[in-house]
CSV table of C-alpha atoms in Angstrom, one decimal:
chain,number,residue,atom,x,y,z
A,1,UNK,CA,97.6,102.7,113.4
A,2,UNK,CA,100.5,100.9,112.1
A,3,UNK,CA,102.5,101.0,108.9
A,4,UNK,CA,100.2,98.3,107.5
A,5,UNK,CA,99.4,100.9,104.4
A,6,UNK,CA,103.1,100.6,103.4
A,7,UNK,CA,104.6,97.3,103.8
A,8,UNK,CA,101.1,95.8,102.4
A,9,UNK,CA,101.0,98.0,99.4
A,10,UNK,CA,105.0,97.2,98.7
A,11,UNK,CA,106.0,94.3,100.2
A,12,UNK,CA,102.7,92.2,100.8
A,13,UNK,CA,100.3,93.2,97.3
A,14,UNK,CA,103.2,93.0,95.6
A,15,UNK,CA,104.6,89.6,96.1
A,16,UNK,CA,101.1,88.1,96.9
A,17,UNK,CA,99.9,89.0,93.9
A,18,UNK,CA,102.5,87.9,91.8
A,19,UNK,CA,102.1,83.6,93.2
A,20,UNK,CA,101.0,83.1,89.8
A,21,UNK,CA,103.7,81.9,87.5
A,22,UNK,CA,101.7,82.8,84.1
A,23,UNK,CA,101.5,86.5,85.5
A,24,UNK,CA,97.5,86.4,85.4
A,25,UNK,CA,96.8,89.4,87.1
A,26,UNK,CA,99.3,91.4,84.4
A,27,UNK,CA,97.2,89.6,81.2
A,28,UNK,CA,94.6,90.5,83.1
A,29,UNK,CA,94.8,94.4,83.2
A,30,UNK,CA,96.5,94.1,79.9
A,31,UNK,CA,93.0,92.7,78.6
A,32,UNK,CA,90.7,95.2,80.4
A,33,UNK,CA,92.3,98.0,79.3
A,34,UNK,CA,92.3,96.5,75.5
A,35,UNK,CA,88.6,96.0,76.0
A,36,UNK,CA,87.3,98.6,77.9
A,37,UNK,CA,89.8,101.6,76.8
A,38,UNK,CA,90.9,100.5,73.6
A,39,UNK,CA,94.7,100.8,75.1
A,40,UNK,CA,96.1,97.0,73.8
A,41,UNK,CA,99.1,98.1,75.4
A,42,UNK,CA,98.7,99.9,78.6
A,43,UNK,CA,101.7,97.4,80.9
A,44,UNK,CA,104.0,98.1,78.5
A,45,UNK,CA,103.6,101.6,78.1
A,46,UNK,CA,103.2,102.1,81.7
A,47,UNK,CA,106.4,99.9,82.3
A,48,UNK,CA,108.8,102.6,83.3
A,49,UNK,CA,106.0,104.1,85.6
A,50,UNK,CA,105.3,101.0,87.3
A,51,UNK,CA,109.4,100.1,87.3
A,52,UNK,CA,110.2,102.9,88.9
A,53,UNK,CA,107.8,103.1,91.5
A,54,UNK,CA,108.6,99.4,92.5
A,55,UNK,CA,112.4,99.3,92.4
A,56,UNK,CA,112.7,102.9,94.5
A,57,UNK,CA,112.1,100.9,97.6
A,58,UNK,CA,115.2,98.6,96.7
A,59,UNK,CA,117.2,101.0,96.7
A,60,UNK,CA,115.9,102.2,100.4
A,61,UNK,CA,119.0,101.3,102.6
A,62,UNK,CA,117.1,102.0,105.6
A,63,UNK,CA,114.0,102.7,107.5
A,64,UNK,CA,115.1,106.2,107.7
A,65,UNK,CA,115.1,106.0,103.8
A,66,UNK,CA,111.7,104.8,103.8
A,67,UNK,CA,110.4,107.6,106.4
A,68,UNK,CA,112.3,109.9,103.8
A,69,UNK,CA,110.3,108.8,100.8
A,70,UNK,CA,106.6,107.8,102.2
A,71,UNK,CA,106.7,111.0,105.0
A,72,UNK,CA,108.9,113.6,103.0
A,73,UNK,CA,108.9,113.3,99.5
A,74,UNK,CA,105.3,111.3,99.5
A,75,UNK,CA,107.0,109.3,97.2
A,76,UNK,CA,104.4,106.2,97.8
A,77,UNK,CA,101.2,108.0,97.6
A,78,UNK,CA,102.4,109.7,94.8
A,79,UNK,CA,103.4,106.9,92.9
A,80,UNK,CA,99.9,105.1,94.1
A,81,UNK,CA,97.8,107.9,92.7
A,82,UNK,CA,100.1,108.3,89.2
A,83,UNK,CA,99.4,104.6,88.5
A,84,UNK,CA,96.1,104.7,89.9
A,85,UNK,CA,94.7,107.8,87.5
A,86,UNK,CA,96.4,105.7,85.1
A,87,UNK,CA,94.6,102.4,85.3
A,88,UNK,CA,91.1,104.7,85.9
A,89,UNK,CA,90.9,104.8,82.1
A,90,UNK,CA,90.6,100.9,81.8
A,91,UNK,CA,87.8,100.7,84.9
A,92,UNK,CA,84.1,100.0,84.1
A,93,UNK,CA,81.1,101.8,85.9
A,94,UNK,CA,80.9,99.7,88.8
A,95,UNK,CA,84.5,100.0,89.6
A,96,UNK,CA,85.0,103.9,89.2
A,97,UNK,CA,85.3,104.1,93.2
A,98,UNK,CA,88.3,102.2,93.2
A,99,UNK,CA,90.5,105.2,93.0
A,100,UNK,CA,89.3,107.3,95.5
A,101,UNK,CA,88.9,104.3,97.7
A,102,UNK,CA,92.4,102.9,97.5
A,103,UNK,CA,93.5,106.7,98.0
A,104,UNK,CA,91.4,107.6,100.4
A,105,UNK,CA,93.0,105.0,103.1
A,106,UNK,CA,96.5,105.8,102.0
A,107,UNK,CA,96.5,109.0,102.6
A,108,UNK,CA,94.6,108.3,106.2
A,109,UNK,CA,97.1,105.3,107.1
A,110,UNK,CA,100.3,107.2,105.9
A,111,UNK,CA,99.1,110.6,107.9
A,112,UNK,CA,98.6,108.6,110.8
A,113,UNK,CA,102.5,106.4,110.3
A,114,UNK,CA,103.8,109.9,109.6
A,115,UNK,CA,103.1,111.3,112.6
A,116,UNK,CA,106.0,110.7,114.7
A,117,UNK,CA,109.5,109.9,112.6
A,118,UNK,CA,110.9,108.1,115.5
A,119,UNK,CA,108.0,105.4,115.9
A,120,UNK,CA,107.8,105.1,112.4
A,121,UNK,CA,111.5,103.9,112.0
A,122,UNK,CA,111.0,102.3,115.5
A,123,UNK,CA,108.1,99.8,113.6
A,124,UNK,CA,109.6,99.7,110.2
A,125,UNK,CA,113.0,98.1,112.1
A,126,UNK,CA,110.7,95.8,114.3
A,127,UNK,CA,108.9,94.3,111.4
A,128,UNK,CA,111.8,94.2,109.2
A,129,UNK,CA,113.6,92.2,111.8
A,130,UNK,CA,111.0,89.7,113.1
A,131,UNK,CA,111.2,86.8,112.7
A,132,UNK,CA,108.3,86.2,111.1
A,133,UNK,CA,109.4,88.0,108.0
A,134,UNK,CA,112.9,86.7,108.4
A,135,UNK,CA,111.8,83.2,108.2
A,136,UNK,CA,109.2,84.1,105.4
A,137,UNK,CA,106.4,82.9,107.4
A,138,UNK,CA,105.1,86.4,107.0
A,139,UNK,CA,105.3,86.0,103.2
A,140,UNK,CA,104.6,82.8,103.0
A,141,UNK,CA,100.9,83.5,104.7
A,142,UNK,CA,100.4,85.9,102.6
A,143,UNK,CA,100.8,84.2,99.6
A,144,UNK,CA,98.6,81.6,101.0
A,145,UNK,CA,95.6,83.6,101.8
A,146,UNK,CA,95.8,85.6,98.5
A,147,UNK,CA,95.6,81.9,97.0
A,148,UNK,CA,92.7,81.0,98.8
A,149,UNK,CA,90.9,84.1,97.8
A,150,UNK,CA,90.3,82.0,94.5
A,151,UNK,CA,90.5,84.9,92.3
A,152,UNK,CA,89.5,84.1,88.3
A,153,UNK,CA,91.0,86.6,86.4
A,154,UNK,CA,89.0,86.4,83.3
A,155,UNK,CA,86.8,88.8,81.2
A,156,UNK,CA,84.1,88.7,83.1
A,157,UNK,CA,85.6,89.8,86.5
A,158,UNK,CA,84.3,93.2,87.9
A,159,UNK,CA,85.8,94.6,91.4
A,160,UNK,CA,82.8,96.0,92.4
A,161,UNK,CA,83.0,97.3,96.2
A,162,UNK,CA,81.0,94.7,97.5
A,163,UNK,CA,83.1,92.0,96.2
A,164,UNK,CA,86.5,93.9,97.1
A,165,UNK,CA,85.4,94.4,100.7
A,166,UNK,CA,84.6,90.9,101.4
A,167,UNK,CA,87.8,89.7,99.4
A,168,UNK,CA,89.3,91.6,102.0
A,169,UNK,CA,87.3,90.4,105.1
A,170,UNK,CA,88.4,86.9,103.5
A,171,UNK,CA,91.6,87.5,103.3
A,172,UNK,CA,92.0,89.6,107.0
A,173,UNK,CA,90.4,86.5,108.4
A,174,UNK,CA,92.7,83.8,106.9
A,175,UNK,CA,96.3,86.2,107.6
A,176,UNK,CA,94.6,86.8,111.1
A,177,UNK,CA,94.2,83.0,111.8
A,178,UNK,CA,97.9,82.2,110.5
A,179,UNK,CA,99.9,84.7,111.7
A,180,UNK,CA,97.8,84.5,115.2
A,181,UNK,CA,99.3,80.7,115.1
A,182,UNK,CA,103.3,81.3,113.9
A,183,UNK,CA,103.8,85.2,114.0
A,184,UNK,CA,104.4,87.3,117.3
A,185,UNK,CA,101.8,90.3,118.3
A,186,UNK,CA,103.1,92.5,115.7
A,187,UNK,CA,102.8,91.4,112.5
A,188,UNK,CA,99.1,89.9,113.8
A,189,UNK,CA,98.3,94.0,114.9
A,190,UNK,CA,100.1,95.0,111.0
A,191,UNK,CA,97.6,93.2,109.3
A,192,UNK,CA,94.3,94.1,111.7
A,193,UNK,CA,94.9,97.6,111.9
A,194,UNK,CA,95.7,98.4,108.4
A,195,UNK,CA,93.1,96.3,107.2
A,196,UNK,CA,90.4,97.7,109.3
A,197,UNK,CA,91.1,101.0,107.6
A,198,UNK,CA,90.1,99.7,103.9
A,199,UNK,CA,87.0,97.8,105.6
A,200,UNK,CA,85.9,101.1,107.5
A,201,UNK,CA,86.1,102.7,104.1
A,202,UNK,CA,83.7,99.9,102.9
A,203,UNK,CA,80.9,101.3,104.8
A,204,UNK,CA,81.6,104.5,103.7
A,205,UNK,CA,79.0,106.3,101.5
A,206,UNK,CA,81.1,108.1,100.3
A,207,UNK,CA,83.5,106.2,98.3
């Protein structure tokens, strides 16, 4: 297992799913938590929550920083599971698995990264320093494929499980294809392994 859990949930969720200039996805939990929690202002009065968990990793000089804060301090599952029991308020039935789900693989993933401090740097500098990410082809797929995932981010829109899981069978396919073409071996093995790990959990009972 790779350090997919990590770089995805900071570097690749986070810039993917901000493509959209008119910030949909923030009006988006803004309104669900107004309709379904009564909570009108749930972003803002998250903000410094959310801030702080975002901008600790620019301050991370070093992938001996990062070991520091995801290994260590648990600084990134932390943060995952503040924000996460947070937005739990604003879920509806269907989506009340969401939590455990999204936990459930971070804290198998980042086990797994954690296990040995020198490969964990060893990969964090490889993927760092490809060229794939320095030439933001990395990036660039990845705000591609979240594009093409079509997402309408209305009223209406419910992650159940079996629409997350084949979002991200969709979306594994697509950064597969793309990096398989302009990307070397590990950024392609990034994405499969740590995406595997949410799709196992999709045939879980249990979550």
């Amino acid at each position: 297992m790779t350090l997919l859990t990590i770089f995805v949930s900071v570097v690749v969720v986070s810039h993917c799913s901000s493509i959209n200039g008119d910030n949909n996805i923030e009006k988006y939990i803004s309104r669900k938590c107004e309709l379904n929690n009564g909570d009108k202002y749930f972003m803002r009065n998250n903000f410094l929550l959310i801030n702080s968990c975002l901008t600790v990793y620019v301050n991370l000089k070093s992938s001996e920083d990062l070991y520091t804060h995801v290994c260590e301090k648990f600084g990134e599952y932390t943060c995952s599971e503040k924000l996460l029991t947070e937005f739990s308020k604003c879920l509806v039935q269907e989506e009340m698995y969401l939590t455990d789900f999204i936990l459930s693989n971070k804290n198998k993933t980042t086990d797994q990264a954690c296990g040995s401090k020198e490969a964990f740097i060893s990969n964090a500098d490889t993927f760092v320093n490809s060229a794939c990410v320095k030439n933001n082809k990395f990036l660039h797929t990845c705000k591609s494929c979240f594009k093409k995932l079509n997402l309408n981010f209305n009223d209406d829109l419910v992650f159940t499980k079996p629409l997350v899981c084949g979002l991200l069978q969709e979306w594994k396919n697509c950064m597969e294809k793309h990096l398989l073409e302009h990307c070397e071996t590990n950024e392609l093995e990034l994405v499969r392994n740590g995406l595997e790990t949410f799709l196992y959990n999709c045939n879980s009972d249990k979550l």
